XYZ file of C-alpha atoms in Angstrom:
397
model
C -45.621 -11.349 49.575
C -46.707 -14.683 51.261
C -49.260 -14.539 54.026
C -48.643 -16.689 57.007
C -51.191 -17.146 59.752
C -49.436 -18.018 63.113
C -51.886 -19.492 65.645
C -50.810 -18.669 69.279
C -47.689 -16.856 68.570
C -47.343 -15.800 72.188
C -47.176 -19.349 73.709
C -44.817 -20.914 74.131
C -43.086 -17.700 74.957
C -40.064 -18.350 72.655
C -42.303 -18.744 69.498
C -42.086 -15.072 68.698
C -38.673 -15.907 67.294
C -40.333 -17.990 64.588
C -42.421 -14.908 63.736
C -39.413 -12.602 63.723
C -37.498 -14.742 61.262
C -40.448 -15.164 59.097
C -40.919 -11.314 58.856
C -37.113 -10.863 58.245
C -37.589 -13.203 55.243
C -40.302 -11.023 53.757
C -43.304 -12.953 54.898
C -46.544 -11.173 55.968
C -46.961 -12.571 59.496
C -50.570 -12.538 60.885
C -51.056 -13.664 64.441
C -54.215 -15.038 65.972
C -54.357 -15.470 69.757
C -56.484 -14.959 72.919
C -54.049 -12.677 74.798
C -54.823 -9.093 74.733
C -52.633 -7.120 72.275
C -51.314 -4.730 74.935
C -49.986 -7.841 76.927
C -47.967 -9.156 74.037
C -44.185 -8.693 74.223
C -42.718 -5.806 72.303
C -40.671 -8.307 70.478
C -43.604 -10.249 69.318
C -45.550 -7.027 68.346
C -42.693 -5.931 66.184
C -42.629 -9.348 64.439
C -46.317 -9.370 63.510
C -47.985 -7.312 60.642
C -51.337 -7.838 62.365
C -52.739 -9.511 65.460
C -56.337 -10.701 65.702
C -57.513 -11.377 69.370
C -60.173 -13.938 69.802
C -61.969 -14.677 73.068
C -60.715 -18.298 73.170
C -58.514 -20.303 70.838
C -60.616 -23.273 71.970
C -63.635 -21.781 70.001
C -63.252 -23.047 66.553
C -65.961 -20.794 65.051
C -64.219 -17.731 66.475
C -60.868 -18.659 65.065
C -62.483 -19.599 61.767
C -63.958 -16.063 61.529
C -60.517 -14.668 62.432
C -58.854 -16.499 59.492
C -61.721 -15.389 57.156
C -61.191 -11.777 58.204
C -57.505 -11.949 57.452
C -58.133 -13.565 54.076
C -60.657 -10.664 53.249
C -58.049 -8.101 54.218
C -54.872 -9.707 52.966
C -55.896 -12.207 50.283
C -55.297 -16.038 50.278
C -53.282 -17.469 53.064
C -50.192 -19.475 51.928
C -49.408 -21.046 55.398
C -51.206 -21.588 58.527
C -49.306 -23.077 61.554
C -48.899 -23.055 65.420
C -45.992 -25.406 65.654
C -47.885 -26.612 68.729
C -49.083 -30.253 69.411
C -52.127 -28.948 71.163
C -53.347 -27.207 68.111
C -52.218 -29.732 65.537
C -55.804 -31.025 64.618
C -57.283 -27.464 64.732
C -54.566 -26.259 62.365
C -55.535 -29.106 60.023
C -59.158 -28.318 60.274
C -58.584 -24.586 59.285
C -56.292 -25.546 56.424
C -58.828 -27.909 55.119
C -61.630 -25.407 55.470
C -59.726 -22.647 53.657
C -57.879 -24.818 51.116
C -54.499 -24.023 52.538
C -52.432 -26.851 50.922
C -48.996 -26.253 52.471
C -49.558 -28.448 55.522
C -51.397 -31.456 56.866
C -55.106 -31.747 56.211
C -57.889 -33.225 58.442
C -57.552 -36.491 56.575
C -53.934 -36.761 57.616
C -54.699 -36.627 61.317
C -55.375 -40.264 62.227
C -51.885 -41.525 61.133
C -49.991 -38.755 62.994
C -52.134 -38.328 66.107
C -53.259 -41.811 67.140
C -50.476 -44.005 68.515
C -52.160 -47.120 67.304
C -52.342 -45.856 63.830
C -48.785 -44.792 63.747
C -47.600 -48.347 64.128
C -48.491 -49.421 60.584
C -46.394 -46.603 59.144
C -43.323 -47.659 61.178
C -43.880 -51.247 60.209
C -44.101 -50.391 56.401
C -40.456 -49.404 56.501
C -39.302 -52.164 58.710
C -39.098 -50.364 62.122
C -40.178 -52.592 65.066
C -43.050 -51.407 67.274
C -44.211 -52.458 70.784
C -47.244 -54.764 70.845
C -50.424 -53.073 71.891
C -54.141 -53.454 72.839
C -56.857 -50.762 72.840
C -58.187 -50.812 76.417
C -61.601 -52.300 76.834
C -62.545 -54.920 79.416
C -60.537 -56.371 82.278
C -60.726 -59.846 80.663
C -59.379 -58.548 77.227
C -56.682 -56.424 78.873
C -55.541 -59.497 80.927
C -55.399 -61.643 77.902
C -53.058 -59.162 76.307
C -51.000 -58.954 79.493
C -50.762 -62.736 79.633
C -49.084 -62.521 76.177
C -46.651 -59.698 76.912
C -46.299 -59.778 80.700
C -46.287 -57.035 83.283
C -45.461 -54.197 83.463
C -47.502 -52.502 80.677
C -47.882 -48.837 79.842
C -51.299 -47.290 79.348
C -51.876 -43.759 77.902
C -54.405 -41.857 75.665
C -54.334 -43.187 72.092
C -54.574 -39.604 71.035
C -52.608 -37.673 73.726
C -49.996 -34.965 74.342
C -46.737 -35.627 76.164
C -46.860 -37.877 79.222
C -50.149 -36.689 80.506
C -52.417 -39.450 81.785
C -49.703 -42.120 81.197
C -49.104 -44.824 83.816
C -47.130 -48.015 84.250
C -49.274 -50.982 85.526
C -47.341 -53.700 87.376
C -50.155 -56.062 88.672
C -53.838 -56.978 88.433
C -54.718 -54.625 91.309
C -53.212 -51.689 89.429
C -55.001 -52.699 86.242
C -58.396 -52.960 88.120
C -57.759 -49.535 89.692
C -56.900 -47.958 86.383
C -60.027 -49.387 84.735
C -62.132 -47.927 87.574
C -60.782 -44.545 87.517
C -59.760 -43.861 83.806
C -61.584 -41.115 82.036
C -64.472 -42.661 80.270
C -64.424 -40.419 77.234
C -60.777 -41.236 76.358
C -59.671 -44.286 74.251
C -56.485 -45.678 75.908
C -53.767 -47.806 74.317
C -51.955 -50.446 76.378
C -48.434 -51.348 75.318
C -45.838 -53.855 76.414
C -43.157 -52.112 78.541
C -39.966 -51.343 76.647
C -36.796 -51.282 78.606
C -35.024 -48.321 76.957
C -34.037 -44.655 76.965
C -35.673 -42.337 74.605
C -33.695 -40.995 71.785
C -35.208 -38.491 69.313
C -34.714 -37.420 65.674
C -35.311 -33.688 65.341
C -35.263 -32.181 61.919
C -36.608 -29.407 59.644
C -37.890 -30.988 56.443
C -38.306 -29.090 53.157
C -41.072 -29.466 50.622
C -39.387 -32.472 49.005
C -39.367 -34.448 52.268
C -35.614 -33.897 52.738
C -33.938 -32.736 55.930
C -32.174 -29.243 55.920
C -31.146 -29.531 59.525
C -30.917 -32.607 61.777
C -30.225 -33.117 65.479
C -31.581 -35.287 68.341
C -31.843 -35.625 72.031
C -31.552 -38.265 74.681
C -33.829 -38.651 77.752
C -32.109 -41.042 80.211
C -35.269 -40.903 82.441
C -38.736 -41.355 80.981
C -41.018 -38.265 81.145
C -43.817 -40.591 82.416
C -41.611 -41.337 85.554
C -40.664 -37.771 85.946
C -44.213 -36.713 86.072
C -45.618 -39.627 88.035
C -42.725 -39.744 90.603
C -42.385 -35.909 90.851
C -38.688 -36.400 89.963
C -36.027 -34.160 88.674
C -35.815 -33.759 84.901
C -32.835 -34.535 82.642
C -32.226 -34.688 78.905
C -29.640 -33.473 76.473
C -29.048 -32.408 72.873
C -26.577 -34.739 71.322
C -23.235 -33.443 70.153
C -23.480 -35.437 66.897
C -26.513 -37.273 65.751
C -25.831 -41.049 65.617
C -25.990 -42.527 62.204
C -28.543 -45.173 63.170
C -30.826 -42.461 64.583
C -30.379 -40.395 61.362
C -31.246 -43.367 59.179
C -34.288 -44.512 61.049
C -35.540 -40.830 61.338
C -35.293 -40.387 57.661
C -37.076 -43.616 56.958
C -39.902 -42.484 59.229
C -40.079 -39.051 57.369
C -40.737 -40.980 54.169
C -43.117 -43.398 55.527
C -45.289 -40.612 57.126
C -44.866 -38.368 54.025
C -43.625 -35.413 55.933
C -42.978 -32.160 54.088
C -42.312 -28.605 54.994
C -42.223 -29.209 58.840
C -40.252 -29.006 62.025
C -40.480 -32.419 63.535
C -39.648 -34.412 66.765
C -39.672 -38.171 66.324
C -39.171 -40.350 69.485
C -37.633 -43.744 69.435
C -36.691 -46.215 72.179
C -32.974 -47.308 72.381
C -33.106 -50.586 74.183
C -31.118 -50.925 77.348
C -31.288 -54.763 77.165
C -32.228 -57.539 74.672
C -35.998 -57.742 74.445
C -37.818 -60.488 72.640
C -39.702 -59.354 69.453
C -38.033 -55.866 69.566
C -34.295 -56.318 69.177
C -30.901 -56.431 70.947
C -29.550 -53.934 73.431
C -28.754 -50.711 71.622
C -31.304 -51.246 68.900
C -33.825 -48.578 68.024
C -37.593 -49.187 68.366
C -40.569 -46.921 67.309
C -42.218 -44.778 69.993
C -44.175 -41.971 68.399
C -44.093 -39.197 65.945
C -44.614 -35.502 66.805
C -45.198 -33.249 63.927
C -43.967 -30.092 65.614
C -40.754 -28.828 67.328
C -39.654 -30.626 70.539
C -41.279 -28.788 73.401
C -40.036 -26.508 76.191
C -36.611 -24.927 75.622
C -35.442 -27.509 73.152
C -35.201 -25.273 70.155
C -32.917 -22.926 72.041
C -30.877 -25.830 73.270
C -30.564 -27.057 69.692
C -29.163 -23.647 68.822
C -26.653 -23.873 71.644
C -25.581 -27.389 70.810
C -25.123 -26.703 67.071
C -24.070 -23.041 67.171
C -26.993 -22.357 64.806
C -30.519 -20.771 64.706
C -33.301 -23.283 64.177
C -35.904 -20.393 64.164
C -34.149 -18.936 61.047
C -33.612 -22.361 59.472
C -37.367 -23.025 59.785
C -38.339 -19.643 58.451
C -35.798 -20.145 55.576
C -37.672 -23.341 54.807
C -40.996 -21.454 54.636
C -39.521 -18.631 52.409
C -36.829 -20.408 50.392
C -37.220 -24.131 50.855
C -33.631 -24.283 52.043
C -31.413 -23.152 54.889
C -29.165 -20.035 54.542
C -27.563 -20.735 58.026
C -23.987 -21.927 57.906
C -22.852 -25.048 59.859
C -21.435 -24.230 63.335
C -19.393 -25.905 66.103
C -20.990 -28.795 68.006
C -21.285 -29.563 71.633
C -23.572 -31.393 74.037
C -26.312 -29.170 75.516
C -27.692 -30.495 78.788
C -30.855 -29.726 80.640
C -31.491 -30.161 84.374
C -34.756 -29.369 86.005
C -34.335 -29.634 89.793
C -37.517 -30.303 91.727
C -38.545 -27.973 94.580
C -38.496 -29.717 97.965
C -35.493 -32.010 97.231
C -32.178 -31.570 99.102
C -29.143 -31.082 96.737
C -25.462 -31.289 97.733
C -24.678 -28.215 95.862
C -26.609 -24.946 96.120
C -27.588 -22.776 93.209
C -24.736 -20.412 93.928
C -22.304 -23.392 93.982
C -23.548 -24.736 90.675
C -23.230 -21.405 89.058
C -19.669 -21.066 90.489
C -18.711 -24.424 89.050
C -20.429 -24.100 85.606
C -20.989 -20.351 85.092
C -18.904 -20.182 81.856
C -20.759 -23.025 80.255
C -24.192 -22.062 81.440
C -26.553 -20.933 78.597
C -29.852 -20.626 80.449
C -30.908 -20.447 84.130
C -34.232 -19.683 85.655
C -37.508 -20.828 87.001
C -39.615 -23.073 84.849
C -43.177 -21.872 84.119
C -45.774 -23.829 86.261
C -47.479 -25.036 83.039
C -44.255 -26.946 82.131
C -42.995 -27.909 85.518
C -44.673 -31.397 85.686
C -42.340 -32.688 83.082
C -39.489 -30.235 83.479
C -38.986 -29.638 87.120
C -38.941 -26.120 88.782
C -35.441 -24.707 88.555
C -33.583 -25.213 85.222
C -30.006 -25.220 84.279
C -28.943 -25.574 80.654
C -25.212 -25.864 79.923
C -22.993 -26.611 76.913
C -20.444 -29.396 77.518
C -17.670 -30.541 75.173
C -17.657 -34.255 75.727
C -19.536 -37.205 77.375
C -17.320 -37.120 80.506
C -18.158 -33.506 81.091
C -21.756 -34.134 80.565
C -21.903 -37.011 82.997
C -20.059 -34.863 85.563
C -22.479 -31.952 85.110
C -25.474 -34.259 85.788
C -23.731 -35.812 88.924
C -22.987 -32.340 90.285
C -26.374 -30.711 89.571
C -28.362 -33.673 90.998
C -26.249 -34.962 93.766
C -28.279 -35.327 97.045
C -27.200 -34.117 100.410
């Protein structure tokens, strides 16, 4: 029986489903987390063979000792994974320390965590990238801006999501950013790309081949949603565009991805942009070597009439999927922001879209910055129905 150490199986809350499907596939699932055992959901408890509580997952030595104990009790560990961006480097450190060769090692981290280092791997396979400058002095930043023009985007070179990400439109904003930025962080400055974000989401087997593929579209950037305290919208596509599929697969090969659930983000240009391409072309944004966050795995299931938790667990156990192909739809997410006045109340939205609604509820505070406060997730059969859903859900009074 294979031994699988799952780091933080209780958060995000839907990740117990990965554990359930691993166990159903005959895998010995060993959880490590900092939540007391009696506070775990019954679903998660029944999906784990053992749970080791640490005082803090931030404490590497404590987690290291937990893995060592599980090895002592169960034998060598075949897999160690959290499927979580926050723990990506920690997972790699633990794999390296315990010679677990089924995933990324510490030496792999620079190319998959640092936005500046990612660019060379896109360029190796002919994918255009935005010009960039690692933030240092005002004079050097200004020299870069004189080349690319305002606005520019600044964000941590090694960062998660849209946290600490800003658009700078003039010298005054640049000066303020340089005065107030966190001194211990290295920031990357990039030319602004006029685009919507399209993703390539896939589960990749041990040969670097996809066994499941889909994608999402974010018409509004997460940076703007967070910084402007705006509503959140994105959707899982009904059918993955062929150019997204092609560029996603090229990126998988360039980054040498094997045995992972991935979320790669690309810009789709909304106008011609010199040096990057024509309107509609795809441009590199960043790779994320884990599933798309929030409720996206569930939305992938709804859009594709499938079960990505099982497909992923099948990849671990069998290196292939045993899940049949299902019917496709668009699956749309709306996160309405508290305090805004909407034309249609919650009750009216449910009356209009109840049969199509897949998920409804309050968004956890930890996710609300990028996702809003009240969510609606609905399946729609075509683009016209998708557009109408967004119009109805977000129309102002």
